[in-house]
PDB file of C-alpha atoms in Angstrom:
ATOM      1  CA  UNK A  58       0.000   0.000   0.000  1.00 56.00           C
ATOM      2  CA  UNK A  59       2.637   2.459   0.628  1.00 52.00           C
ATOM      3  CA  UNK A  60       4.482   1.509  -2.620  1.00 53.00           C
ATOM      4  CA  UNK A  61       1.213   2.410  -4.414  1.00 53.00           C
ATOM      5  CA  UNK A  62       1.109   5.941  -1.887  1.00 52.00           C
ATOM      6  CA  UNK A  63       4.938   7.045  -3.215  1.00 51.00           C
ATOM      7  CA  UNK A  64       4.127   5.993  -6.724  1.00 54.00           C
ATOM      8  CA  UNK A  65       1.490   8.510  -6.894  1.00 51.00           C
ATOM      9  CA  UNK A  66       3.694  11.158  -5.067  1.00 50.00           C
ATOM     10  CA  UNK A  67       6.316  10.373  -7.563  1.00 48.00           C
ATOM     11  CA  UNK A  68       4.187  10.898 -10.972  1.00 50.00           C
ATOM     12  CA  UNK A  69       2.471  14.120  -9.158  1.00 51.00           C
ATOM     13  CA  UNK A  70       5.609  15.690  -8.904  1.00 47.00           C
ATOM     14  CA  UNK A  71       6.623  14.638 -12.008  1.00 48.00           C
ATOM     15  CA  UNK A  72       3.905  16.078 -13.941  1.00 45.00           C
ATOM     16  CA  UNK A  73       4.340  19.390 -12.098  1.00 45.00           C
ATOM     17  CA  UNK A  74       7.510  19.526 -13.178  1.00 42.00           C
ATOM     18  CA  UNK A  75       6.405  19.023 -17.041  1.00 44.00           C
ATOM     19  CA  UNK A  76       3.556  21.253 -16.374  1.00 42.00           C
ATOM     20  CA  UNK A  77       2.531  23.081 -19.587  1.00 43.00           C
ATOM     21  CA  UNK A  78       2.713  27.296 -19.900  1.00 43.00           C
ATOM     22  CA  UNK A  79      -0.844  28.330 -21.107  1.00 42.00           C
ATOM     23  CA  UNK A  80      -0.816  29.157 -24.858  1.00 42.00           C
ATOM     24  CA  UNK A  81       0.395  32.899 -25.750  1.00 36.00           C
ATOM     25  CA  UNK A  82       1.374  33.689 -22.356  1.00 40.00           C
ATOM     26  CA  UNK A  83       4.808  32.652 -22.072  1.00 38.00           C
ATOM     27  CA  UNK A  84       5.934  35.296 -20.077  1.00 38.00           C
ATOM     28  CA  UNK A  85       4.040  34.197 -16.737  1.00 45.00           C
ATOM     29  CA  UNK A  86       5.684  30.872 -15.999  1.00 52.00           C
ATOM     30  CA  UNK A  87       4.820  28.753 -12.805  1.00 58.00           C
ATOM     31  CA  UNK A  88       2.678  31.224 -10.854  1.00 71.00           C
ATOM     32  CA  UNK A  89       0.929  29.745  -7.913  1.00 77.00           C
ATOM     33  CA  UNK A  90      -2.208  31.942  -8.348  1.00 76.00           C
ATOM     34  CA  UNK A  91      -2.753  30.861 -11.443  1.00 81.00           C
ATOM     35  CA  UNK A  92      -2.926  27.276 -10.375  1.00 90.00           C
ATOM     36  CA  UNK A  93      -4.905  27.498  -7.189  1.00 92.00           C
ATOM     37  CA  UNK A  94      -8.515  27.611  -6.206  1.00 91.00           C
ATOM     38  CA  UNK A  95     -10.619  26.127  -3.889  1.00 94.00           C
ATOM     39  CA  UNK A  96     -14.109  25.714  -2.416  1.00 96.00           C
ATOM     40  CA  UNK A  97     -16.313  25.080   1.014  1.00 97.00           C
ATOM     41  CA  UNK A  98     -19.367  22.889   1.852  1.00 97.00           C
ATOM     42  CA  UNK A  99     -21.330  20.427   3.287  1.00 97.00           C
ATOM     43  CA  UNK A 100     -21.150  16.800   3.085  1.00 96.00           C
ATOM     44  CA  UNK A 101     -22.245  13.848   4.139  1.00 95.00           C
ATOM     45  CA  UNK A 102     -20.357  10.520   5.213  1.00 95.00           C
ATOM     46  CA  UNK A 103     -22.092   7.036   5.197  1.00 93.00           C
ATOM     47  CA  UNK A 104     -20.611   3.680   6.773  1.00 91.00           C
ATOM     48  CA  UNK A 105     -21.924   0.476   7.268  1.00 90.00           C
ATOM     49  CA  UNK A 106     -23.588  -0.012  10.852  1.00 86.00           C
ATOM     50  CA  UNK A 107     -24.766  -3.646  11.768  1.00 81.00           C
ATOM     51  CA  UNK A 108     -27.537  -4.174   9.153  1.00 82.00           C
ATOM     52  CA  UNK A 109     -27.682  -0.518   8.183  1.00 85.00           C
ATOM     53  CA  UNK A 110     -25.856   2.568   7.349  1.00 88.00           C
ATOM     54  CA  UNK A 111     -24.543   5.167   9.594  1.00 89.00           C
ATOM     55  CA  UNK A 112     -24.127   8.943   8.198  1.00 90.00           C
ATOM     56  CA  UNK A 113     -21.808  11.489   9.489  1.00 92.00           C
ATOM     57  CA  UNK A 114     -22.539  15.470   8.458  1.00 93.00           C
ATOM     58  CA  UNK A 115     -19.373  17.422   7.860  1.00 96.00           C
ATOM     59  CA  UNK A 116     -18.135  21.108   7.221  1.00 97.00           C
ATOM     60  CA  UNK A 117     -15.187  20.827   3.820  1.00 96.00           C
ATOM     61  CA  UNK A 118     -12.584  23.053   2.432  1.00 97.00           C
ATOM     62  CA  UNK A 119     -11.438  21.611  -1.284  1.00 97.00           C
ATOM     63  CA  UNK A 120      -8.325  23.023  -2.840  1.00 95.00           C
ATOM     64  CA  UNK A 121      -7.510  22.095  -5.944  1.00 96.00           C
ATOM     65  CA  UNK A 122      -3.995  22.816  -7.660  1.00 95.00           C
ATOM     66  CA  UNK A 123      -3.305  22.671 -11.221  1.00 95.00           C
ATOM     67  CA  UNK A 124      -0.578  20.784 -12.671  1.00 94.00           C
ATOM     68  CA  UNK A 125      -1.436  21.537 -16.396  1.00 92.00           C
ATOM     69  CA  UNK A 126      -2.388  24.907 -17.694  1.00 87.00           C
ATOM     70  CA  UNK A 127      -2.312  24.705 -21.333  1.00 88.00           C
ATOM     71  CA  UNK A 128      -5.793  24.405 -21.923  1.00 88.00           C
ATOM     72  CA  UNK A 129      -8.639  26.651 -20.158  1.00 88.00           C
ATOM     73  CA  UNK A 130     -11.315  23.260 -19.767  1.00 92.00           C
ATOM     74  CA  UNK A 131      -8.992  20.684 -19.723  1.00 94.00           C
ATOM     75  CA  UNK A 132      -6.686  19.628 -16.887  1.00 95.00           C
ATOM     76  CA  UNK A 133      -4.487  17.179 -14.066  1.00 96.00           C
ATOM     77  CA  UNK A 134      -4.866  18.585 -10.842  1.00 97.00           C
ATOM     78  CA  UNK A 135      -3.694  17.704  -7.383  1.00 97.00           C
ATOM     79  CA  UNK A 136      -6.844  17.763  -4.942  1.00 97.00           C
ATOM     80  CA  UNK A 137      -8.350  17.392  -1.664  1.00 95.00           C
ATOM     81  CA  UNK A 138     -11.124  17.689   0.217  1.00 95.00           C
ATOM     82  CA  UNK A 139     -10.227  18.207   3.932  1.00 97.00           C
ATOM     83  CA  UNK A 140     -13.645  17.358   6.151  1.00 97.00           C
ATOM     84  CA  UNK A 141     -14.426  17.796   9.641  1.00 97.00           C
ATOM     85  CA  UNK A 142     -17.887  16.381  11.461  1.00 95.00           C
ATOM     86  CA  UNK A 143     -18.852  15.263  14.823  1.00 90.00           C
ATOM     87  CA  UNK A 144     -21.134  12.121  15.056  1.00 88.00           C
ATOM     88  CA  UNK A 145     -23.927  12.682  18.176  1.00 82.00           C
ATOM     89  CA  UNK A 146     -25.717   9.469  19.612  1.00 75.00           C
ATOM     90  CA  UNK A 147     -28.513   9.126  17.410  1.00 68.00           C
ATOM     91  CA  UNK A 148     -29.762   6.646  14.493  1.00 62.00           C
ATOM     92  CA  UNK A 149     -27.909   3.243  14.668  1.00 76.00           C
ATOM     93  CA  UNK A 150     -24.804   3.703  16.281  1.00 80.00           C
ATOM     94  CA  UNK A 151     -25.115   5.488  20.069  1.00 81.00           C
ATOM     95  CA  UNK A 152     -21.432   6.565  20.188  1.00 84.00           C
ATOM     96  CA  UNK A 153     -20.475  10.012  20.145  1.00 88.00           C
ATOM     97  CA  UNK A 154     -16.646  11.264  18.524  1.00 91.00           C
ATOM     98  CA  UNK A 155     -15.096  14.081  16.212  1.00 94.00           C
ATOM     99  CA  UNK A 156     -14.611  12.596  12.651  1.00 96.00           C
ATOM    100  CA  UNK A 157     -12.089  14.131  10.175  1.00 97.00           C
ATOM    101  CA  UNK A 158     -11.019  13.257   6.589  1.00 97.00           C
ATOM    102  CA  UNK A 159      -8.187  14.307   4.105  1.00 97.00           C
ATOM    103  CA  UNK A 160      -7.935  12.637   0.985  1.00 97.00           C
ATOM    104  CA  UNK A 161      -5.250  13.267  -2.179  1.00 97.00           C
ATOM    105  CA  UNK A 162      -6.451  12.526  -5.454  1.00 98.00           C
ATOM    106  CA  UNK A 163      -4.869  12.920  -8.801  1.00 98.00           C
ATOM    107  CA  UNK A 164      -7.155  14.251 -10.538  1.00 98.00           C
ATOM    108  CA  UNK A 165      -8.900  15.364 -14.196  1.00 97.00           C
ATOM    109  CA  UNK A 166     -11.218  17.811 -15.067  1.00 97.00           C
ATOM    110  CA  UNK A 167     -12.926  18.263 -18.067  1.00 97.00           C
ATOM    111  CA  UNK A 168     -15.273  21.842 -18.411  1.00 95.00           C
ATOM    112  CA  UNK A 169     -16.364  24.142 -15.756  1.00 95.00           C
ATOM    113  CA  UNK A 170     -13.643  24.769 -13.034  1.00 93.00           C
ATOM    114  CA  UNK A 171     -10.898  23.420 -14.660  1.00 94.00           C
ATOM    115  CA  UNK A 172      -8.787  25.873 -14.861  1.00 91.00           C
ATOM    116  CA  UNK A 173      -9.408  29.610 -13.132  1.00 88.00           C
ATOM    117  CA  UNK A 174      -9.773  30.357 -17.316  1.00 85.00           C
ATOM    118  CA  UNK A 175     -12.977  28.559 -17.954  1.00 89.00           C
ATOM    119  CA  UNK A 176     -15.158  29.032 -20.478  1.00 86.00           C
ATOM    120  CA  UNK A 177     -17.571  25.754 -20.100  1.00 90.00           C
ATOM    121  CA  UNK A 178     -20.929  26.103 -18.166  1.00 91.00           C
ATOM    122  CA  UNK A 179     -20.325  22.534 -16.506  1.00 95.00           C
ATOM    123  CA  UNK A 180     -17.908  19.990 -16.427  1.00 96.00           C
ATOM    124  CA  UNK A 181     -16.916  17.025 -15.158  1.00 98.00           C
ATOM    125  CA  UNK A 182     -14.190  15.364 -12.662  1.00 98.00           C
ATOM    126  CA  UNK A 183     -12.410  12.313 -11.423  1.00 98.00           C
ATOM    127  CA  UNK A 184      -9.669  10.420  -9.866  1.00 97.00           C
ATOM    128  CA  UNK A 185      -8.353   8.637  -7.813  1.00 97.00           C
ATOM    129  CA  UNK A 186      -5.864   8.637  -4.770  1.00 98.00           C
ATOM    130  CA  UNK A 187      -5.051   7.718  -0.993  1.00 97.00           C
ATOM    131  CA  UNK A 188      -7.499   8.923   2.223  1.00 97.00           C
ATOM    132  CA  UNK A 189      -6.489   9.420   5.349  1.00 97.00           C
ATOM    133  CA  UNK A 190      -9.661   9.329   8.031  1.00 96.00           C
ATOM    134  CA  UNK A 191     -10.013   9.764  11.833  1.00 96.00           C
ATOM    135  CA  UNK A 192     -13.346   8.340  13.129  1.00 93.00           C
ATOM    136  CA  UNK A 193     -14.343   6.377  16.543  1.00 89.00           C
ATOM    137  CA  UNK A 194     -10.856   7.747  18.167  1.00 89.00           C
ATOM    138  CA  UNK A 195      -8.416   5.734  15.447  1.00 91.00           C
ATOM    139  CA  UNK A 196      -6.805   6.609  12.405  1.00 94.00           C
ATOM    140  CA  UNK A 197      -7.936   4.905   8.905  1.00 95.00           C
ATOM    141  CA  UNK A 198      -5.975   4.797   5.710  1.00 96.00           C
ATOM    142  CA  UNK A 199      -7.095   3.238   2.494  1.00 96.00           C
ATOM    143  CA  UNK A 200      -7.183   3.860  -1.856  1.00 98.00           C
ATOM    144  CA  UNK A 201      -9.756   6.247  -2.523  1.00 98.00           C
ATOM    145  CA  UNK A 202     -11.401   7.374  -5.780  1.00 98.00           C
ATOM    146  CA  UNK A 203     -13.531  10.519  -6.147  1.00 98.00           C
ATOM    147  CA  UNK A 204     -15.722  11.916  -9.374  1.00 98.00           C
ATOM    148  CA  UNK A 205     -18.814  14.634  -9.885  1.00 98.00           C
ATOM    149  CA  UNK A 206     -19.958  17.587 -12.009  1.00 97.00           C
ATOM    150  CA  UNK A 207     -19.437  21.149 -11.676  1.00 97.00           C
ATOM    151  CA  UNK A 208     -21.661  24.068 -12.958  1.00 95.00           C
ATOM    152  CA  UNK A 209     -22.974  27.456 -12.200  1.00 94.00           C
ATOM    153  CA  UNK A 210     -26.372  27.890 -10.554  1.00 93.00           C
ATOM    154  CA  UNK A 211     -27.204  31.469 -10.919  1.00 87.00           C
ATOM    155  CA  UNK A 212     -24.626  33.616 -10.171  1.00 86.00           C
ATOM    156  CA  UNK A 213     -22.971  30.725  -7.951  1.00 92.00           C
ATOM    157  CA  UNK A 214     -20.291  27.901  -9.171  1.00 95.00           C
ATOM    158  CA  UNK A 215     -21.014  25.034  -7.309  1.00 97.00           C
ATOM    159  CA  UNK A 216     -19.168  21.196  -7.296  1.00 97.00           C
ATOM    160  CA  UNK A 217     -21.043  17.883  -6.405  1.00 98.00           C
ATOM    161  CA  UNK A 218     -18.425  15.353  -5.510  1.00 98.00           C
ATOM    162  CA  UNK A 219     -18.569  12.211  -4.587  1.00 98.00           C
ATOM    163  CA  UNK A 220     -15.957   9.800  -3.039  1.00 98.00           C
ATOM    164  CA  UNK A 221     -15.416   6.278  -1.667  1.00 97.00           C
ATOM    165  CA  UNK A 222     -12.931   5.294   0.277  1.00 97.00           C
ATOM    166  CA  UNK A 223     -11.894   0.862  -0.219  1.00 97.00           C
ATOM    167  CA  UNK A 224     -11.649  -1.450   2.374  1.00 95.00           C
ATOM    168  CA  UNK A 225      -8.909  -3.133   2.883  1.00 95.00           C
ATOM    169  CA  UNK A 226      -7.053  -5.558   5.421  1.00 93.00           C
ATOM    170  CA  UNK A 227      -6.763  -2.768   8.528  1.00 91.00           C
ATOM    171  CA  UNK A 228     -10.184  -1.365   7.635  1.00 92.00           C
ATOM    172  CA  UNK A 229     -13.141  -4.018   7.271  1.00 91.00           C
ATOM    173  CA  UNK A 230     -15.743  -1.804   5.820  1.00 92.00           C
ATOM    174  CA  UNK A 231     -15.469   1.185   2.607  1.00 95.00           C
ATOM    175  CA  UNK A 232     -17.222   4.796   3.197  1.00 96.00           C
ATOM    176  CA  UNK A 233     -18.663   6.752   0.948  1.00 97.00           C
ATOM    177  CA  UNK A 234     -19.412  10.199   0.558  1.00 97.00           C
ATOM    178  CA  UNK A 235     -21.580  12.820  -0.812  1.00 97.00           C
ATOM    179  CA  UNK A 236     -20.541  16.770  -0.387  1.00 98.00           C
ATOM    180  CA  UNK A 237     -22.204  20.100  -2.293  1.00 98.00           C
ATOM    181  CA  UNK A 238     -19.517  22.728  -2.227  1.00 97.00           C
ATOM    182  CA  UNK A 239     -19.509  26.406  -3.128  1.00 97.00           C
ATOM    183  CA  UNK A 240     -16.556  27.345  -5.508  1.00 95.00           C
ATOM    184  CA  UNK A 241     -14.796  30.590  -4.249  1.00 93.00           C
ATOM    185  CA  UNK A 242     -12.512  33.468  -4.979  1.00 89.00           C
ATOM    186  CA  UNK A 243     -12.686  36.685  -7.107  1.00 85.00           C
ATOM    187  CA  UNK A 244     -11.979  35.051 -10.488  1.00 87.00           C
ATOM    188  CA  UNK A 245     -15.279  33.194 -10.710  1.00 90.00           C
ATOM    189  CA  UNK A 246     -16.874  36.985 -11.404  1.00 83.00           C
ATOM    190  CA  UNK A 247     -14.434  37.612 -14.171  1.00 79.00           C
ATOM    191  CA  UNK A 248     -14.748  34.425 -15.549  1.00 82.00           C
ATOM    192  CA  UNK A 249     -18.631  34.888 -15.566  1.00 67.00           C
ATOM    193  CA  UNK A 250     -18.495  38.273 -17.301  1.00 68.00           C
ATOM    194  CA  UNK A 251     -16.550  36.681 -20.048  1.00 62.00           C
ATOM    195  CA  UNK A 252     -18.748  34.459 -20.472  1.00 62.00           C
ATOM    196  CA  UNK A 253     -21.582  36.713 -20.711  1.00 57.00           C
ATOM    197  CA  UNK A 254     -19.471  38.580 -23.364  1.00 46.00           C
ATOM    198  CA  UNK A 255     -18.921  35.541 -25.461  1.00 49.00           C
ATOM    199  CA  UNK A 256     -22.462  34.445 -25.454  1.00 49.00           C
ATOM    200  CA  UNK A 257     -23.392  38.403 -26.589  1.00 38.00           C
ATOM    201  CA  UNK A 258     -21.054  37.832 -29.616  1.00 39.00           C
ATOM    202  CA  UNK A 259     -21.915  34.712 -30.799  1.00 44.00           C
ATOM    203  CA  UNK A 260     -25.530  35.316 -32.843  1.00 40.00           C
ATOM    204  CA  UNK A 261     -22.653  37.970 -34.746  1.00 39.00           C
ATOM    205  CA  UNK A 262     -20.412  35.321 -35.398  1.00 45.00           C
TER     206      UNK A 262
END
């Protein structure tokens, strides 16, 4: 399992370090604001429980960095979604405990968000990666895989994700997960004006 963990460290960095320049704009470089965004939310965490499931709530905070720039709705991105929830003695299980989450993924994204130079009204994501989980006072570690859609509602980018984390010989059981988050930060505006400007111009096309 950790051979699989560095291997995936390994071909991140390596594909930062091949990272495109965006077309026409040589003279930028690697700047770190040009590769990172993020968003916050609400999710929702479900594990097996006896003959049931058991659901967790959750406050996130998803970064997302971009390895690849060269094209405005397509690119690799490192990601994560860091959660944090507190389970109260209801439903199935009675037992009470903080729960937190932070996965990696490696990631693609295809459309709407996936670069901070979007032009798409939605797009799509996934990929896959390692996920590192506190719950019931011990520490979890398993493969992961995420994917959703991303899209504006209104004025309002949002992201639907959803994740599972795999079972495996430590961990009996796999937990999925379910989040709605609210994509941040000033350049969603300018990004929606230029879209408004492109969809003006096209009829005179």
């Amino acid at each position: 399992m950790k051979k699989i963990f560095l291997s995936l460290v390994l071909f991140s960095i390596s594909i930062v370090l091949l990272a495109q320049r965006p077309k026409g704009d040589t003279h930028l470089g690697f700047r770190f604001e040009q590769r990172w965004h993020s968003s916050l939310g609400i999710g929702t965490y479900q594990y097996p429980f006896g003959k049931s499931f058991e659901n967790i709530l959750a406050v996130n905070y998803a970064p997302q960095f971009d390895l690849t720039l060269r094209y405005s709705d397509l690119s690799i991105s490192l990601n994560t979604q860091l959660a944090a929830g507190y389970h109260f003695k209801f439903s199935n299980d009675d037992a009470q405990y903080f729960f937190s989450d932070m996965p990696v993924y490696l990631q693609g994204n295809i459309g709407h968000l996936a670069s901070k130079d979007f032009y798409s009204y939605a797009g799509i994501f996934g990929g896959g990666g390692y996920d590192w989980t506190f719950i019931k006072n011990q520490f979890q570690q398993r493969l992961a895989m995420t994917f959703g859609l991303r899209t504006w509602v209104g004025h309002t980018s949002i992201t639907i994700r959803l994740s599972r984390a795999f079972a495996n010989a430590n961990v009996p059981y796999s937990m999925n997960a379910i989040a709605l988050d609210f994509n941040i930060g000033s350049y969603l505006t300018k990004v929606g004006d230029l879209n408004k400007i492109s969809n003006f111009m096209r009829p005179f096309k």
